[in-house]
PDB file of C-alpha atoms in Angstrom:
ATOM      1  CA  MET A  68     -18.110  -1.168  -2.405  1.00 62.00           C
ATOM      2  CA  SER A  69     -18.090  -3.250   0.788  1.00 91.00           C
ATOM      3  CA  ARG A  70     -15.105  -5.319  -0.347  1.00 93.00           C
ATOM      4  CA  ASP A  71     -13.055  -2.138  -0.614  1.00 96.00           C
ATOM      5  CA  HIS A  72     -14.092  -1.193   2.926  1.00 95.00           C
ATOM      6  CA  ASP A  73     -13.348  -4.667   4.327  1.00 97.00           C
ATOM      7  CA  MET A  74      -9.943  -4.930   2.648  1.00 98.00           C
ATOM      8  CA  MET A  75      -8.943  -1.431   3.709  1.00 98.00           C
ATOM      9  CA  GLN A  76      -9.941  -2.263   7.296  1.00 98.00           C
ATOM     10  CA  ARG A  77      -7.705  -5.330   7.063  1.00 98.00           C
ATOM     11  CA  ALA A  78      -4.863  -3.112   5.803  1.00 98.00           C
ATOM     12  CA  LEU A  79      -5.476  -0.680   8.676  1.00 98.00           C
ATOM     13  CA  ASP A  80      -5.267  -3.579  11.147  1.00 98.00           C
ATOM     14  CA  LEU A  81      -1.892  -4.491   9.628  1.00 98.00           C
ATOM     15  CA  ALA A  82      -0.785  -0.858   9.937  1.00 98.00           C
ATOM     16  CA  ARG A  83      -1.656  -0.948  13.649  1.00 98.00           C
ATOM     17  CA  LEU A  84       0.465  -4.109  14.026  1.00 98.00           C
ATOM     18  CA  ALA A  85       3.356  -2.313  12.346  1.00 98.00           C
ATOM     19  CA  ALA A  86       3.014   0.600  14.791  1.00 97.00           C
ATOM     20  CA  GLU A  87       2.943  -1.767  17.767  1.00 97.00           C
ATOM     21  CA  ALA A  88       6.231  -3.214  16.502  1.00 97.00           C
ATOM     22  CA  GLY A  89       7.777   0.253  16.246  1.00 97.00           C
ATOM     23  CA  GLU A  90       7.513   0.420  12.455  1.00 98.00           C
ATOM     24  CA  VAL A  91       5.853   3.176  10.435  1.00 97.00           C
ATOM     25  CA  PRO A  92       2.159   2.199  10.425  1.00 98.00           C
ATOM     26  CA  VAL A  93       1.452   1.133   6.861  1.00 98.00           C
ATOM     27  CA  GLY A  94      -0.452  -2.014   5.916  1.00 98.00           C
ATOM     28  CA  ALA A  95      -1.292  -3.575   2.562  1.00 98.00           C
ATOM     29  CA  VAL A  96      -3.507  -6.348   1.220  1.00 98.00           C
ATOM     30  CA  VAL A  97      -3.626  -7.856  -2.273  1.00 98.00           C
ATOM     31  CA  CYS A  98      -6.779  -9.666  -3.279  1.00 98.00           C
ATOM     32  CA  ASP A  99      -8.219 -11.264  -6.385  1.00 97.00           C
ATOM     33  CA  SER A 100     -10.478  -8.578  -7.849  1.00 96.00           C
ATOM     34  CA  GLU A 101     -13.150 -11.054  -8.933  1.00 95.00           C
ATOM     35  CA  THR A 102     -13.390 -13.410  -5.958  1.00 96.00           C
ATOM     36  CA  GLY A 103     -12.096 -11.219  -3.145  1.00 95.00           C
ATOM     37  CA  THR A 104      -9.694 -13.960  -2.093  1.00 97.00           C
ATOM     38  CA  VAL A 105      -6.730 -12.508  -0.202  1.00 98.00           C
ATOM     39  CA  LEU A 106      -3.540 -13.428  -2.035  1.00 98.00           C
ATOM     40  CA  GLY A 107      -1.054 -11.617   0.175  1.00 98.00           C
ATOM     41  CA  GLU A 108      -0.692  -9.048   2.886  1.00 98.00           C
ATOM     42  CA  GLY A 109       2.069  -7.129   4.535  1.00 98.00           C
ATOM     43  CA  ARG A 110       3.043  -4.375   6.900  1.00 98.00           C
ATOM     44  CA  ASN A 111       6.054  -2.147   7.093  1.00 98.00           C
ATOM     45  CA  GLN A 112       9.046  -4.009   8.558  1.00 98.00           C
ATOM     46  CA  PRO A 113      12.280  -2.369   7.388  1.00 98.00           C
ATOM     47  CA  ILE A 114      13.615  -2.002  10.947  1.00 97.00           C
ATOM     48  CA  ALA A 115      12.882  -5.581  12.019  1.00 97.00           C
ATOM     49  CA  THR A 116      14.166  -7.098   8.775  1.00 98.00           C
ATOM     50  CA  HIS A 117      17.115  -4.711   8.271  1.00 98.00           C
ATOM     51  CA  ASP A 118      15.741  -4.219   4.763  1.00 98.00           C
ATOM     52  CA  PRO A 119      14.915  -0.770   3.384  1.00 97.00           C
ATOM     53  CA  THR A 120      12.675  -2.403   0.760  1.00 98.00           C
ATOM     54  CA  ALA A 121      10.450  -4.081   3.375  1.00 98.00           C
ATOM     55  CA  HIS A 122       7.523  -1.778   2.770  1.00 98.00           C
ATOM     56  CA  ALA A 123       3.989  -3.094   3.279  1.00 98.00           C
ATOM     57  CA  GLU A 124       3.251  -3.061  -0.451  1.00 98.00           C
ATOM     58  CA  ILE A 125       6.390  -5.020  -1.334  1.00 98.00           C
ATOM     59  CA  ALA A 126       5.633  -7.687   1.294  1.00 98.00           C
ATOM     60  CA  ALA A 127       2.021  -7.999   0.101  1.00 98.00           C
ATOM     61  CA  ILE A 128       3.030  -8.191  -3.570  1.00 98.00           C
ATOM     62  CA  ARG A 129       5.691 -10.824  -2.870  1.00 98.00           C
ATOM     63  CA  ALA A 130       3.205 -12.971  -0.930  1.00 98.00           C
ATOM     64  CA  ALA A 131       0.535 -12.537  -3.621  1.00 98.00           C
ATOM     65  CA  CYS A 132       2.919 -13.504  -6.422  1.00 98.00           C
ATOM     66  CA  GLU A 133       3.933 -16.600  -4.465  1.00 98.00           C
ATOM     67  CA  ALA A 134       0.275 -17.540  -3.880  1.00 97.00           C
ATOM     68  CA  ALA A 135      -0.633 -16.923  -7.523  1.00 97.00           C
ATOM     69  CA  GLY A 136       2.440 -18.732  -8.828  1.00 97.00           C
ATOM     70  CA  ASN A 137       3.062 -15.781 -11.124  1.00 97.00           C
ATOM     71  CA  TYR A 138       4.920 -12.489 -10.995  1.00 97.00           C
ATOM     72  CA  ARG A 139       2.036 -10.803 -12.790  1.00 97.00           C
ATOM     73  CA  LEU A 140      -1.108  -9.899 -10.849  1.00 98.00           C
ATOM     74  CA  THR A 141      -3.302  -8.347 -13.547  1.00 95.00           C
ATOM     75  CA  GLY A 142      -6.534  -9.498 -11.882  1.00 95.00           C
ATOM     76  CA  ALA A 143      -5.591  -8.191  -8.445  1.00 98.00           C
ATOM     77  CA  THR A 144      -6.357  -5.151  -6.322  1.00 98.00           C
ATOM     78  CA  LEU A 145      -3.803  -3.741  -3.890  1.00 98.00           C
ATOM     79  CA  TYR A 146      -5.186  -1.954  -0.832  1.00 98.00           C
ATOM     80  CA  VAL A 147      -2.700   0.164   1.087  1.00 98.00           C
ATOM     81  CA  THR A 148      -3.143   2.654   3.906  1.00 98.00           C
ATOM     82  CA  LEU A 149      -0.702   5.236   2.507  1.00 98.00           C
ATOM     83  CA  GLU A 150      -0.021   6.521  -1.001  1.00 98.00           C
ATOM     84  CA  PRO A 151       2.801   4.348  -2.404  1.00 98.00           C
ATOM     85  CA  CYS A 152       6.335   5.715  -2.748  1.00 98.00           C
ATOM     86  CA  ALA A 153       8.253   5.557  -6.044  1.00 98.00           C
ATOM     87  CA  MET A 154       9.774   2.151  -5.223  1.00 98.00           C
ATOM     88  CA  CYS A 155       6.389   0.641  -4.451  1.00 98.00           C
ATOM     89  CA  ALA A 156       4.753   2.296  -7.467  1.00 98.00           C
ATOM     90  CA  GLY A 157       7.439   0.669  -9.615  1.00 98.00           C
ATOM     91  CA  ALA A 158       6.707  -2.730  -8.067  1.00 98.00           C
ATOM     92  CA  ILE A 159       2.969  -2.227  -8.633  1.00 98.00           C
ATOM     93  CA  SER A 160       3.655  -1.482 -12.294  1.00 98.00           C
ATOM     94  CA  PHE A 161       6.058  -4.406 -12.738  1.00 98.00           C
ATOM     95  CA  ALA A 162       3.553  -6.777 -11.093  1.00 98.00           C
ATOM     96  CA  ARG A 163       0.839  -5.475 -13.439  1.00 98.00           C
ATOM     97  CA  ILE A 164      -1.597  -4.977 -10.552  1.00 98.00           C
ATOM     98  CA  GLY A 165      -4.950  -4.069 -12.059  1.00 98.00           C
ATOM     99  CA  ARG A 166      -6.262  -1.759  -9.363  1.00 98.00           C
ATOM    100  CA  LEU A 167      -4.686   0.313  -6.584  1.00 98.00           C
ATOM    101  CA  VAL A 168      -6.760   1.580  -3.654  1.00 98.00           C
ATOM    102  CA  PHE A 169      -4.971   3.738  -1.095  1.00 98.00           C
ATOM    103  CA  ALA A 170      -6.164   5.742   1.883  1.00 98.00           C
ATOM    104  CA  ALA A 171      -3.980   8.656   3.012  1.00 98.00           C
ATOM    105  CA  ALA A 172      -2.137  10.820   0.512  1.00 97.00           C
ATOM    106  CA  ASP A 173       1.573  11.340   1.185  1.00 97.00           C
ATOM    107  CA  GLU A 174       2.705  14.813   0.144  1.00 95.00           C
ATOM    108  CA  LYS A 175       6.339  14.155   1.121  1.00 95.00           C
ATOM    109  CA  GLY A 176       6.995  10.606  -0.067  1.00 96.00           C
ATOM    110  CA  GLY A 177       4.063   9.639  -2.259  1.00 98.00           C
ATOM    111  CA  ALA A 178       4.558   8.950  -5.945  1.00 98.00           C
ATOM    112  CA  VAL A 179       1.006   8.472  -7.237  1.00 98.00           C
ATOM    113  CA  LEU A 180      -0.817  11.782  -6.686  1.00 97.00           C
ATOM    114  CA  ASN A 181       2.264  13.553  -5.367  1.00 97.00           C
ATOM    115  CA  GLY A 182       5.966  13.755  -6.174  1.00 96.00           C
ATOM    116  CA  PRO A 183       6.938  12.097  -9.451  1.00 97.00           C
ATOM    117  CA  ARG A 184       3.396  10.854 -10.238  1.00 98.00           C
ATOM    118  CA  PHE A 185       4.958   7.600 -11.341  1.00 98.00           C
ATOM    119  CA  PHE A 186       2.026   6.224 -13.323  1.00 98.00           C
ATOM    120  CA  GLU A 187       1.808   9.392 -15.445  1.00 97.00           C
ATOM    121  CA  GLN A 188       5.379   9.073 -16.707  1.00 97.00           C
ATOM    122  CA  PRO A 189       5.894   7.996 -20.335  1.00 96.00           C
ATOM    123  CA  THR A 190       8.408   5.394 -19.146  1.00 94.00           C
ATOM    124  CA  CYS A 191       5.732   3.642 -17.072  1.00 96.00           C
ATOM    125  CA  HIS A 192       4.498   0.650 -19.064  1.00 93.00           C
ATOM    126  CA  TRP A 193       1.589  -0.399 -16.833  1.00 96.00           C
ATOM    127  CA  ARG A 194      -0.900   1.800 -15.038  1.00 97.00           C
ATOM    128  CA  PRO A 195      -3.414   0.392 -12.574  1.00 98.00           C
ATOM    129  CA  GLU A 196      -6.819   1.888 -12.026  1.00 98.00           C
ATOM    130  CA  ILE A 197      -6.204   4.264  -9.100  1.00 98.00           C
ATOM    131  CA  VAL A 198      -8.720   4.958  -6.340  1.00 97.00           C
ATOM    132  CA  GLN A 199      -8.132   7.101  -3.274  1.00 97.00           C
ATOM    133  CA  ASP A 200     -10.283   5.814  -0.421  1.00 96.00           C
ATOM    134  CA  GLU A 201     -11.167   9.147   1.124  1.00 95.00           C
ATOM    135  CA  THR A 202     -13.414   7.441   3.695  1.00 95.00           C
ATOM    136  CA  SER A 203     -10.433   5.601   5.251  1.00 97.00           C
ATOM    137  CA  ALA A 204      -7.917   8.398   4.685  1.00 97.00           C
ATOM    138  CA  PRO A 205      -8.582  10.193   8.019  1.00 97.00           C
ATOM    139  CA  GLU A 206      -8.054   6.999  10.053  1.00 97.00           C
ATOM    140  CA  ALA A 207      -4.852   6.135   8.186  1.00 98.00           C
ATOM    141  CA  ALA A 208      -3.545   9.696   8.528  1.00 97.00           C
ATOM    142  CA  THR A 209      -4.346   9.721  12.253  1.00 97.00           C
ATOM    143  CA  LEU A 210      -2.389   6.484  12.764  1.00 97.00           C
ATOM    144  CA  LEU A 211       0.628   8.058  11.095  1.00 96.00           C
ATOM    145  CA  ARG A 212       0.348  11.391  12.932  1.00 95.00           C
ATOM    146  CA  GLU A 213       0.030   9.692  16.325  1.00 95.00           C
ATOM    147  CA  PHE A 214       2.948   7.375  15.570  1.00 95.00           C
ATOM    148  CA  PHE A 215       5.284  10.242  14.665  1.00 93.00           C
ATOM    149  CA  ARG A 216       4.000  12.463  17.484  1.00 91.00           C
ATOM    150  CA  ALA A 217       4.894   9.736  19.987  1.00 89.00           C
ATOM    151  CA  ARG A 218       8.359   9.416  18.422  1.00 83.00           C
ATOM    152  CA  ARG A 219       9.011  13.151  18.819  1.00 81.00           C
ATOM    153  CA  LEU A 220       8.063  12.991  22.513  1.00 76.00           C
ATOM    154  CA  THR A 221      10.591  10.258  23.332  1.00 64.00           C
TER     155      THR A 221
END
């Protein structure tokens, strides 16, 4: 699907901006699943904002909810460059996002395919359709590896 490719490229561009700002390179875009209209986007900014919840997904969801005038985004797709953590998975569920597309898996901090597998828990009341974009996963993983490699060298 070319929309998936285009939106993930946009999320990767946001991840690069995060890296340039010294933040972990993760980017996210929320769009209307029918029209492709971008409702919100975000990049990791916990350092700049002094906010541990300032993950890319949270920023994108907040902006999308504001644009939609609703805290529910059932007709939306969230594109993110890294498998969401438990906090972000919870926000995805609470926002009722219809579809989640992520690139790189996160064995240490992920909560979708890894860790607690948030959406498989009986206490989870909303489960999006989940797609791992394996085409974009290598690029997203490389951004993260290079970012952390540079941090270890300084």
